GROMACS .gro file of C-alpha atoms in nm:
model
  209
    1VAL     CA    1  -5.875  13.169  -0.358
    2HIS     CA    2  -6.138  13.143  -0.087
    3ARG     CA    3  -6.139  12.904   0.205
    4TYR     CA    4  -6.465  12.762   0.332
    5ASN     CA    5  -6.520  12.571   0.654
    6ALA     CA    6  -6.844  12.373   0.634
    7GLY     CA    7  -6.784  12.245   0.984
    8ILE     CA    8  -6.809  12.594   1.140
    9SER     CA    9  -7.148  12.649   0.984
   10LEU     CA   10  -7.264  12.313   1.110
   11ILE     CA   11  -7.138  12.384   1.462
   12LEU     CA   12  -7.310  12.725   1.474
   13VAL     CA   13  -7.642  12.577   1.370
   14LEU     CA   14  -7.605  12.294   1.620
   15CYS     CA   15  -7.529  12.543   1.900
   16ALA     CA   16  -7.838  12.746   1.813
   17PHE     CA   17  -8.043  12.430   1.804
   18VAL     CA   18  -7.911  12.315   2.141
   19VAL     CA   19  -8.003  12.652   2.294
   20THR     CA   20  -8.353  12.612   2.154
   21LEU     CA   21  -8.379  12.265   2.300
   22MET     CA   22  -8.264  12.388   2.641
   23SER     CA   23  -8.532  12.656   2.642
   24ALA     CA   24  -8.805  12.406   2.557
   25ASN     CA   25  -9.018  12.233   2.816
   26THR     CA   26  -8.793  11.977   2.987
   27ALA     CA   27  -9.069  11.726   3.055
   28GLU     CA   28  -9.182  11.736   2.695
   29ALA     CA   29  -8.824  11.691   2.575
   30ARG     CA   30  -8.785  11.384   2.795
   31ARG     CA   31  -9.111  11.241   2.667
   32ARG     CA   32  -9.015  11.276   2.303
   33GLY     CA   33  -8.644  11.198   2.345
   34GLY     CA   34  -8.376  11.212   2.077
   35ILE     CA   35  -8.213  11.509   1.903
   36LEU     CA   36  -8.227  11.647   1.550
   37VAL     CA   37  -7.896  11.712   1.371
   38VAL     CA   38  -7.924  11.995   1.118
   39ASN     CA   39  -7.660  12.071   0.857
   40THR     CA   40  -7.649  12.387   0.647
   41GLY     CA   41  -7.402  12.617   0.475
   42GLU     CA   42  -7.209  12.541   0.156
   43ASP     CA   43  -7.066  12.223   0.012
   44VAL     CA   44  -6.900  12.121  -0.313
   45MET     CA   45  -6.959  11.830  -0.549
   46LYS     CA   46  -6.689  11.705  -0.784
   47ILE     CA   47  -6.742  11.714  -1.160
   48ALA     CA   48  -6.393  11.639  -1.297
   49ASP     CA   49  -6.020  11.653  -1.222
   50VAL     CA   50  -5.802  11.923  -1.368
   51ARG     CA   51  -5.612  11.791  -1.671
   52ASP     CA   52  -5.277  11.628  -1.589
   53ASP     CA   53  -5.089  11.860  -1.826
   54ILE     CA   54  -5.208  12.170  -1.640
   55VAL     CA   55  -5.048  12.268  -1.311
   56VAL     CA   56  -5.265  12.465  -1.072
   57ASN     CA   57  -5.096  12.615  -0.768
   58THR     CA   58  -5.347  12.558  -0.489
   59GLY     CA   59  -5.108  12.515  -0.200
   60ALA     CA   60  -5.252  12.180  -0.094
   61GLY     CA   61  -5.421  11.883  -0.253
   62ARG     CA   62  -5.515  11.807  -0.611
   63ALA     CA   63  -5.729  12.068  -0.784
   64GLU     CA   64  -6.072  11.953  -0.897
   65ILE     CA   65  -6.358  12.108  -1.088
   66GLY     CA   66  -6.691  12.103  -0.912
   67VAL     CA   67  -7.017  12.272  -0.834
   68MET     CA   68  -7.048  12.458  -0.504
   69TYR     CA   69  -7.394  12.509  -0.359
   70SER     CA   70  -7.589  12.613  -0.052
   71ARG     CA   71  -7.769  12.338   0.131
   72PHE     CA   72  -8.004  12.245   0.411
   73GLY     CA   73  -8.028  11.894   0.552
   74VAL     CA   74  -8.079  11.676   0.856
   75PHE     CA   75  -7.856  11.401   0.993
   76TRP     CA   76  -7.589  11.484   0.730
   77LEU     CA   77  -7.831  11.414   0.445
   78ASP     CA   78  -7.903  11.709   0.213
   79VAL     CA   79  -8.272  11.786   0.174
   80LEU     CA   80  -8.249  12.113  -0.025
   81ARG     CA   81  -7.973  12.249  -0.252
   82TRP     CA   82  -7.966  12.587  -0.422
   83SER     CA   83  -7.742  12.862  -0.571
   84PRO     CA   84  -7.506  12.629  -0.764
   85LYS     CA   85  -7.193  12.771  -0.925
   86TYR     CA   86  -6.895  12.610  -1.092
   87VAL     CA   87  -6.562  12.641  -0.909
   88ILE     CA   88  -6.213  12.501  -0.897
   89TYR     CA   89  -6.138  12.367  -0.550
   90THR     CA   90  -5.921  12.150  -0.328
   91LYS     CA   91  -6.026  11.954  -0.021
   92ASP     CA   92  -5.843  12.073   0.291
   93GLY     CA   93  -6.008  11.836   0.538
   94ALA     CA   94  -6.326  11.653   0.622
   95PHE     CA   95  -6.531  11.976   0.638
   96GLU     CA   96  -6.303  12.227   0.469
   97PHE     CA   97  -6.223  12.319   0.112
   98SER     CA   98  -6.057  12.606  -0.070
   99TYR     CA   99  -6.213  12.733  -0.391
  100ASP     CA  100  -6.182  12.989  -0.667
  101ASP     CA  101  -6.503  13.106  -0.835
  102SER     CA  102  -6.344  13.371  -1.059
  103LEU     CA  103  -6.316  13.146  -1.368
  104THR     CA  104  -6.596  13.119  -1.624
  105PRO     CA  105  -6.763  12.784  -1.697
  106GLU     CA  106  -6.584  12.782  -2.034
  107GLU     CA  107  -6.244  12.828  -1.869
  108LEU     CA  108  -6.319  12.556  -1.614
  109ALA     CA  109  -6.429  12.321  -1.893
  110MET     CA  110  -6.094  12.380  -2.064
  111LEU     CA  111  -5.910  12.298  -1.740
  112ALA     CA  112  -6.113  11.978  -1.709
  113GLY     CA  113  -6.052  11.883  -2.072
  114VAL     CA  114  -6.420  11.872  -2.168
  115ASP     CA  115  -6.625  12.070  -2.417
  116GLU     CA  116  -6.882  12.185  -2.163
  117LEU     CA  117  -6.949  12.148  -1.791
  118THR     CA  118  -7.277  11.982  -1.700
  119MET     CA  119  -7.448  11.970  -1.364
  120PRO     CA  120  -7.416  11.622  -1.205
  121THR     CA  121  -7.749  11.437  -1.194
  122ARG     CA  122  -7.694  11.362  -0.826
  123TYR     CA  123  -7.705  11.737  -0.754
  124TYR     CA  124  -8.079  11.726  -0.827
  125THR     CA  125  -8.140  11.423  -0.606
  126PRO     CA  126  -8.032  11.514  -0.251
  127PRO     CA  127  -8.056  11.192  -0.046
  128GLY     CA  128  -8.262  11.351   0.231
  129ALA     CA  129  -8.522  11.469  -0.019
  130VAL     CA  130  -8.531  11.126  -0.184
  131ILE     CA  131  -8.589  10.956   0.151
  132LEU     CA  132  -8.859  11.207   0.248
  133GLY     CA  133  -9.024  11.160  -0.090
  134LEU     CA  134  -9.029  10.783  -0.045
  135LEU     CA  135  -9.175  10.821   0.305
  136VAL     CA  136  -9.449  11.047   0.166
  137LEU     CA  137  -9.527  10.793  -0.107
  138VAL     CA  138  -9.545  10.511   0.149
  139TYR     CA  139  -9.774  10.721   0.369
  140LEU     CA  140 -10.004  10.809   0.078
  141TYR     CA  141 -10.017  10.446  -0.034
  142ARG     CA  142 -10.108  10.331   0.318
  143GLN     CA  143 -10.379  10.597   0.339
  144TYR     CA  144 -10.516  10.489   0.001
  145ALA     CA  145 -10.506  10.121   0.101
  146SER     CA  146 -10.681  10.202   0.429
  147MET     CA  147 -10.961  10.388   0.249
  148ARG     CA  148 -11.000  10.107  -0.002
  149ALA     CA  149 -11.019   9.852   0.280
  150ALA     CA  150 -11.284  10.064   0.456
  151ASP     CA  151 -11.489  10.084   0.136
  152ARG     CA  152 -11.454   9.709   0.087
  153ARG     CA  153 -11.578   9.641   0.443
  154VAL     CA  154 -11.889   9.850   0.373
  155GLU     CA  155 -11.951   9.651   0.053
  156LEU     CA  156 -11.910   9.318   0.232
  157LEU     CA  157 -12.138   9.411   0.522
  158ALA     CA  158 -12.406   9.503   0.270
  159ASP     CA  159 -12.402   9.136   0.162
  160PRO     CA  160 -12.635   8.937   0.394
  161ARG     CA  161 -12.403   8.635   0.380
  162TYR     CA  162 -12.104   8.828   0.513
  163SER     CA  163 -12.318   9.026   0.756
  164ALA     CA  164 -12.434   8.698   0.915
  165ALA     CA  165 -12.083   8.553   0.912
  166TYR     CA  166 -11.945   8.869   1.075
  167SER     CA  167 -12.206   8.845   1.349
  168THR     CA  168 -12.107   8.484   1.411
  169VAL     CA  169 -11.742   8.586   1.465
  170ILE     CA  170 -11.797   8.884   1.695
  171MET     CA  171 -12.071   8.736   1.915
  172GLU     CA  172 -11.939   8.587   2.238
  173ASP     CA  173 -12.033   8.235   2.342
  174GLU     CA  174 -11.863   7.927   2.482
  175ARG     CA  175 -11.655   7.889   2.167
  176SER     CA  176 -11.319   8.057   2.109
  177ARG     CA  177 -11.286   8.329   1.846
  178SER     CA  178 -11.099   8.097   1.612
  179GLN     CA  179 -11.380   7.840   1.642
  180ARG     CA  180 -11.642   8.106   1.569
  181PHE     CA  181 -11.434   8.220   1.269
  182GLU     CA  182 -11.422   7.867   1.128
  183ALA     CA  183 -11.796   7.828   1.185
  184ALA     CA  184 -11.854   8.150   0.990
  185ILE     CA  185 -11.635   8.020   0.707
  186THR     CA  186 -11.847   7.705   0.695
  187GLU     CA  187 -12.160   7.919   0.673
  188LEU     CA  188 -12.018   8.115   0.379
  189ILE     CA  189 -11.914   7.798   0.197
  190HIS     CA  190 -12.268   7.665   0.239
  191GLU     CA  191 -12.389   7.993   0.086
  192GLY     CA  192 -12.182   7.924  -0.226
  193VAL     CA  193 -11.872   8.133  -0.148
  194ALA     CA  194 -11.535   7.980  -0.237
  195GLU     CA  195 -11.329   7.902   0.074
  196ASP     CA  196 -11.026   8.116  -0.020
  197GLU     CA  197 -11.250   8.411  -0.100
  198ALA     CA  198 -11.450   8.362   0.220
  199ARG     CA  199 -11.137   8.355   0.436
  200SER     CA  200 -10.984   8.663   0.270
  201ASN     CA  201 -11.301   8.871   0.295
  202LEU     CA  202 -11.393   8.762   0.646
  203ASP     CA  203 -11.039   8.828   0.767
  204LEU     CA  204 -11.067   9.181   0.626
  205LEU     CA  205 -11.402   9.230   0.798
  206THR     CA  206 -11.284   9.114   1.139
  207GLN     CA  207 -10.934   9.270   1.151
  208SER     CA  208 -11.043   9.552   1.380
  209ALA     CA  209 -11.336   9.376   1.545
   0.00000   0.00000   0.00000
């Protein structure tokens, strides 16, 4: 039976990271602020309990069947997981567990009372990776929307009606911007553009003006 302390690995990485931070430019560190918490090492994920009719002498806690794996993450959220292997283990504390990896998957399945052990779906979806993936998707969508809006502005400015209306809004005179905007809307309506369409398009044109 092996004993693993995930907390020690976390502390070692944090110490190394703190040393790196201390050696960095102090002014730059102050400007950016904050600190990155990195977690690495090994962790275990439960698959099933050991059958009630089987007694496993572990010394402490109830024996469970799980998958142990190496991991890398930030702020206690796993981003990468690799090298999975089935084990029988007991939790010894918040960051500690004892495990035995000498049994075959077939033997562990028998202890769990199932025909075959299967990898939990959540093993393949580390929360940190899911969050990063969503952030990437949001970023890509915003980039796509920005490019589409830029293309649409070019199309609108090629229309003499919107070109004139845009000029009315951005030119400075005794009127306020909102008054110039409404005057431009009136011009577009007189040119045969529906009011809702005119407002939507002109708002897009003048967002960054």
